[in-house]
Amino acid sequence: MRDLHIYNFKRALPRMSWTRENLYNLWRRSLGELAKETDFTRTQKSLFQQRWIAKRLVRAYHGDLINENVFKRWYLPTTLPDVRPRRGQTEDYTTQLSRWAKLPKAVDKDAKARRQEIDGEEQEDLPPVGSFMFSEVERRIDVVIFRACLAHSVYDARRMVIHGYVLLNGKKHQNANTRLAPGDMISVDPKVIPFLRPRTPSTDQSSEELAADDLENHTSNSTEESASQQSLHAQDSSSVKDKDLTPFNLPAYASPFIFIPAYLEVSFPTCSVVYVRNPTARPGYSEIPTPYDADGEVVRLAWEWYSKVRPRNRSKRQLAREPENRQ
């Protein structure tokens, strides 16, 4: 792994993971003592420092395994979607009358008030599109497996793909950098899904609990010896049925992360997921999951950073290194 200390408490950078360390870092960034670092309304940091901090935070969560130069060249969109409605005539009858009467101060005052009113209405109705700078990252096959709750982290999902436990449209696929197209289906081998494995006593119970369980089993066995042969047969048949069932053991602290975006169709009985469509947004809601406000100050400052430093031209050699894009 490129970074062994991805859950470092000193940096406290949220990641795509279900671990309790990541949950603690996420709480510190959103509600804890580190939440003040992302409040740039009253700060002595320069604009360059604010943009760099915002870029560092969003890149730690969205595609931290992607090289920075590759991210800037192949995953950043050229522009964000423009969802602002076209403005029609902004002058009302009072402003037109003031203009006809050659009263420039009144015209400027009315026009300014009208623009503020229109801007306020637009801010209420506009969908948050700042998070769409990560729309290409959400199309990656390893990110889709993590979003479908088939892996504990995006790092586990990447290992599943590389080691050949993932099928793309029925064929074995081992390129974790592939970006999916709408309609692609991913199937994961149930043997590598962590919460479908049987729970081991050594990791879930202490030695005292195991000793108590052994004592209970010993006493229960002594009482069962005096039972009839019919009851033993019924117990044996029920135990066989229990062994045939698939175990389902969620890890601790997994409940805050168990959600599925609307652009995915997941089938847990078959351990498969269909990438239905690309993420969209509507007023007040963005389908791209992110630990920060979808159109908040952190995301906006990160976009301002990348709009300044992203490369503009791509050579033939760089085009040959483009990740596989299924479109």
Short mmCIF file of C-alpha atoms in Angstrom, two decimals, residues 48-288:
data_model
loop_
_atom_site.label_atom_id
_atom_site.label_comp_id
_atom_site.label_asym_id
_atom_site.label_seq_id
_atom_site.Cartn_x
_atom_site.Cartn_y
_atom_site.Cartn_z
CA PHE A 48 -3.52 29.62 -1.25
CA GLN A 49 -3.38 27.81 2.12
CA GLN A 50 -7.17 27.47 2.25
CA ARG A 51 -7.27 25.94 -1.21
CA TRP A 52 -4.43 23.54 -0.43
CA ILE A 53 -6.08 22.34 2.81
CA ALA A 54 -9.38 21.80 0.99
CA LYS A 55 -7.62 19.88 -1.80
CA ARG A 56 -5.81 17.71 0.74
CA LEU A 57 -9.03 16.79 2.51
CA VAL A 58 -11.10 15.90 -0.55
CA ARG A 59 -8.29 13.97 -2.22
CA ALA A 60 -7.76 11.85 0.90
CA TYR A 61 -11.31 10.56 0.51
CA HIS A 62 -11.88 10.59 -3.26
CA GLY A 63 -9.31 8.38 -4.95
CA ASP A 64 -6.34 8.68 -2.61
CA LEU A 65 -4.67 5.71 -4.35
CA ILE A 66 -4.72 7.60 -7.67
CA ASN A 67 -1.53 9.46 -8.48
CA GLU A 68 -2.01 13.22 -8.29
CA ASN A 69 -0.86 13.86 -11.85
CA VAL A 70 -3.09 11.07 -13.16
CA PHE A 71 -6.03 12.45 -11.18
CA LYS A 72 -5.57 15.95 -12.58
CA ARG A 73 -5.15 14.73 -16.13
CA TRP A 74 -7.75 11.96 -16.45
CA TYR A 75 -10.33 12.30 -13.68
CA LEU A 76 -10.99 16.02 -13.40
CA PRO A 77 -13.75 17.42 -15.63
CA THR A 78 -12.96 20.45 -17.75
CA THR A 79 -15.86 22.40 -16.27
CA LEU A 80 -18.63 21.81 -13.79
CA PRO A 81 -22.23 21.62 -15.04
CA ASP A 82 -23.84 25.03 -15.35
CA VAL A 83 -27.26 24.75 -13.72
CA ARG A 84 -28.00 28.45 -13.49
CA PRO A 85 -31.20 29.41 -15.33
CA ARG A 86 -30.96 31.93 -18.10
CA ARG A 87 -31.90 35.38 -16.92
CA GLY A 88 -34.60 37.12 -18.75
CA GLN A 89 -35.50 40.74 -18.46
CA THR A 90 -34.32 41.93 -15.04
CA GLU A 91 -35.92 45.38 -15.17
CA ASP A 92 -39.42 45.90 -13.90
CA TYR A 93 -41.75 48.80 -14.74
CA THR A 94 -40.33 51.05 -11.97
CA THR A 95 -36.76 50.68 -13.22
CA GLN A 96 -37.79 51.37 -16.81
CA LEU A 97 -39.65 54.49 -15.70
CA SER A 98 -36.62 55.73 -13.76
CA ARG A 99 -34.42 55.14 -16.79
CA TRP A 100 -36.84 57.07 -19.00
CA ALA A 101 -36.84 59.91 -16.45
CA LYS A 102 -33.01 59.90 -16.54
CA LEU A 103 -32.57 59.09 -12.84
CA PRO A 104 -29.37 56.99 -12.82
CA LYS A 105 -29.19 56.59 -9.03
CA ALA A 106 -32.69 55.18 -8.86
CA VAL A 107 -31.97 52.88 -11.80
CA ASP A 108 -28.82 51.50 -10.17
CA LYS A 109 -30.57 51.00 -6.85
CA ASP A 110 -33.51 49.14 -8.40
CA ALA A 111 -31.26 47.02 -10.59
CA LYS A 112 -29.06 46.05 -7.63
CA ALA A 113 -32.08 45.05 -5.54
CA ARG A 114 -33.46 43.05 -8.44
CA ARG A 115 -30.17 41.19 -8.94
CA GLN A 116 -29.94 40.33 -5.25
CA GLU A 117 -33.47 38.97 -5.32
CA ILE A 118 -32.74 36.82 -8.37
CA ASP A 119 -29.46 35.55 -6.89
CA GLY A 120 -31.26 34.56 -3.70
CA GLU A 121 -33.88 32.62 -5.63
CA GLU A 122 -31.20 30.87 -7.68
CA GLN A 123 -29.23 29.85 -4.60
CA GLU A 124 -32.32 28.18 -3.14
CA ASP A 125 -33.17 26.23 -6.31
CA LEU A 126 -29.73 25.33 -7.66
CA PRO A 127 -28.55 21.72 -7.25
CA PRO A 128 -25.13 21.24 -5.64
CA VAL A 129 -22.74 20.50 -8.49
CA GLY A 130 -19.41 21.02 -6.70
CA SER A 131 -19.10 17.31 -5.91
CA PHE A 132 -19.34 16.51 -9.63
CA MET A 133 -15.60 17.04 -9.85
CA PHE A 134 -15.41 13.47 -8.47
CA SER A 135 -17.93 11.92 -10.87
CA GLU A 136 -15.19 10.12 -12.84
CA VAL A 137 -13.75 8.66 -9.63
CA GLU A 138 -17.16 7.23 -8.74
CA ARG A 139 -17.16 5.27 -12.01
CA ARG A 140 -14.06 3.26 -11.06
CA ILE A 141 -14.75 -0.44 -10.57
CA ASP A 142 -13.15 -0.57 -7.11
CA VAL A 143 -15.15 2.44 -5.90
CA VAL A 144 -18.39 0.92 -7.22
CA ILE A 145 -17.71 -2.32 -5.32
CA PHE A 146 -17.18 -0.31 -2.12
CA ARG A 147 -20.31 1.81 -2.71
CA ALA A 148 -22.32 -1.40 -3.16
CA CYS A 149 -21.28 -2.50 0.36
CA LEU A 150 -19.49 -5.59 -0.98
CA ALA A 151 -16.16 -4.58 0.59
CA HIS A 152 -15.13 -2.98 3.88
CA SER A 153 -12.95 -0.40 2.14
CA VAL A 154 -11.93 0.71 -1.31
CA TYR A 155 -8.53 -0.89 -0.63
CA ASP A 156 -10.17 -4.30 -0.10
CA ALA A 157 -12.21 -3.77 -3.26
CA ARG A 158 -9.03 -3.01 -5.20
CA ARG A 159 -7.41 -6.21 -3.93
CA MET A 160 -10.48 -8.22 -4.96
CA VAL A 161 -10.18 -6.92 -8.51
CA ILE A 162 -6.41 -7.38 -8.80
CA HIS A 163 -6.49 -10.96 -7.49
CA GLY A 164 -9.19 -12.00 -9.96
CA TYR A 165 -12.26 -12.38 -7.73
CA VAL A 166 -14.38 -9.93 -9.74
CA LEU A 167 -16.27 -10.49 -13.00
CA LEU A 168 -17.15 -7.61 -15.31
CA ASN A 169 -20.10 -8.50 -17.57
CA GLY A 170 -19.40 -12.20 -16.97
CA LYS A 171 -15.67 -12.07 -17.72
CA LYS A 172 -12.76 -12.04 -15.31
CA HIS A 173 -11.40 -8.53 -14.90
CA GLN A 174 -8.21 -7.53 -13.04
CA ASN A 175 -7.80 -3.83 -13.85
CA ALA A 176 -8.88 -1.78 -10.85
CA ASN A 177 -8.56 1.49 -12.80
CA THR A 178 -11.39 0.68 -15.21
CA ARG A 179 -14.19 3.23 -15.37
CA LEU A 180 -17.61 1.69 -15.91
CA ALA A 181 -20.28 2.61 -18.40
CA PRO A 182 -24.04 2.59 -17.67
CA GLY A 183 -25.34 -0.97 -17.82
CA ASP A 184 -22.14 -2.74 -16.74
CA MET A 185 -22.60 -5.56 -14.20
CA ILE A 186 -20.03 -6.55 -11.61
CA SER A 187 -20.05 -9.92 -9.80
CA VAL A 188 -17.90 -10.64 -6.75
CA ASP A 189 -16.91 -14.07 -5.47
CA PRO A 190 -18.83 -14.59 -2.16
CA LYS A 191 -15.79 -16.30 -0.62
CA VAL A 192 -13.86 -13.00 -0.47
CA ILE A 193 -16.65 -10.84 0.93
CA PRO A 194 -15.63 -10.38 4.60
CA PHE A 195 -19.06 -10.32 6.26
CA LEU A 196 -20.14 -13.54 4.50
CA ARG A 197 -17.38 -15.56 6.17
CA PRO A 198 -18.03 -17.59 9.34
CA ARG A 199 -17.06 -15.76 12.49
CA THR A 200 -13.92 -17.12 14.18
CA PRO A 201 -14.06 -17.45 18.00
CA SER A 202 -10.51 -16.24 18.47
CA THR A 203 -11.36 -12.76 17.18
CA ASP A 204 -14.82 -12.34 18.62
CA GLN A 205 -14.61 -13.91 22.11
CA SER A 206 -12.20 -13.70 24.98
CA SER A 207 -10.64 -16.71 26.76
CA GLU A 208 -13.06 -16.43 29.67
CA GLU A 209 -16.05 -16.46 27.34
CA LEU A 210 -14.65 -19.47 25.50
CA ALA A 211 -14.16 -21.34 28.80
CA ALA A 212 -17.74 -20.56 29.81
CA ASP A 213 -18.98 -21.78 26.44
CA ASP A 214 -17.01 -25.04 26.84
CA LEU A 215 -18.54 -25.58 30.28
CA GLU A 216 -22.03 -24.99 28.95
CA ASN A 217 -21.40 -27.34 26.05
CA HIS A 218 -20.16 -30.04 28.45
CA THR A 219 -23.25 -29.79 30.66
CA SER A 220 -25.57 -29.69 27.67
CA ASN A 221 -23.90 -32.80 26.23
CA SER A 222 -24.41 -34.69 29.50
CA THR A 223 -28.10 -33.83 29.53
CA GLU A 224 -28.50 -34.74 25.89
CA GLU A 225 -27.19 -38.24 26.53
CA SER A 226 -30.25 -38.99 28.62
CA ALA A 227 -32.65 -37.68 25.96
CA SER A 228 -34.51 -39.89 23.51
CA GLN A 229 -33.17 -40.88 20.08
CA GLN A 230 -35.91 -38.93 18.30
CA SER A 231 -34.90 -35.59 19.83
CA LEU A 232 -31.25 -36.22 18.87
CA HIS A 233 -32.26 -36.85 15.29
CA ALA A 234 -34.25 -33.59 15.20
CA GLN A 235 -31.31 -31.65 16.60
CA ASP A 236 -28.94 -33.16 14.05
CA SER A 237 -31.22 -32.20 11.17
CA SER A 238 -31.57 -28.62 12.47
CA SER A 239 -27.78 -28.30 12.85
CA VAL A 240 -27.32 -29.43 9.24
CA LYS A 241 -29.76 -26.79 8.09
CA ASP A 242 -27.88 -24.13 10.07
CA LYS A 243 -24.61 -25.14 8.45
CA ASP A 244 -26.17 -24.77 5.01
CA LEU A 245 -27.11 -21.13 5.71
CA THR A 246 -24.74 -18.39 4.61
CA PRO A 247 -23.22 -16.54 7.58
CA PHE A 248 -23.77 -12.80 7.79
CA ASN A 249 -21.53 -10.96 10.26
CA LEU A 250 -21.22 -7.22 9.87
CA PRO A 251 -18.13 -5.63 11.43
CA ALA A 252 -18.42 -3.30 14.40
CA TYR A 253 -19.26 0.36 13.70
CA ALA A 254 -20.40 -0.42 10.14
CA SER A 255 -23.91 1.06 10.41
CA PRO A 256 -22.93 4.70 9.52
CA PHE A 257 -21.51 3.54 6.19
CA ILE A 258 -24.19 1.09 5.02
CA PHE A 259 -26.01 2.96 2.28
CA ILE A 260 -26.26 2.46 -1.48
CA PRO A 261 -26.30 5.37 -3.96
CA ALA A 262 -29.27 5.68 -6.28
CA TYR A 263 -27.22 5.07 -9.41
CA LEU A 264 -26.39 1.47 -8.36
CA GLU A 265 -28.62 -1.61 -8.39
CA VAL A 266 -27.27 -4.19 -5.94
CA SER A 267 -28.29 -7.83 -5.59
CA PHE A 268 -26.91 -9.31 -2.37
CA PRO A 269 -28.17 -12.89 -3.01
CA THR A 270 -26.00 -13.02 -6.15
CA CYS A 271 -23.25 -10.67 -4.86
CA SER A 272 -23.55 -8.49 -7.96
CA VAL A 273 -24.12 -4.83 -8.74
CA VAL A 274 -25.24 -3.01 -11.89
CA TYR A 275 -23.95 0.47 -12.67
CA VAL A 276 -27.29 1.84 -13.86
CA ARG A 277 -26.37 5.42 -14.78
CA ASN A 278 -24.01 8.24 -14.01
CA PRO A 279 -24.56 10.24 -10.78
CA THR A 280 -26.91 13.20 -10.93
CA ALA A 281 -28.04 16.00 -8.61
CA ARG A 282 -31.22 17.82 -7.79
CA PRO A 283 -31.87 20.95 -5.71
CA GLY A 284 -30.47 20.34 -2.25
CA TYR A 285 -29.13 16.84 -2.95
CA SER A 286 -26.17 15.27 -4.74
CA GLU A 287 -25.91 11.53 -5.43
CA ILE A 288 -22.10 11.50 -5.05
#
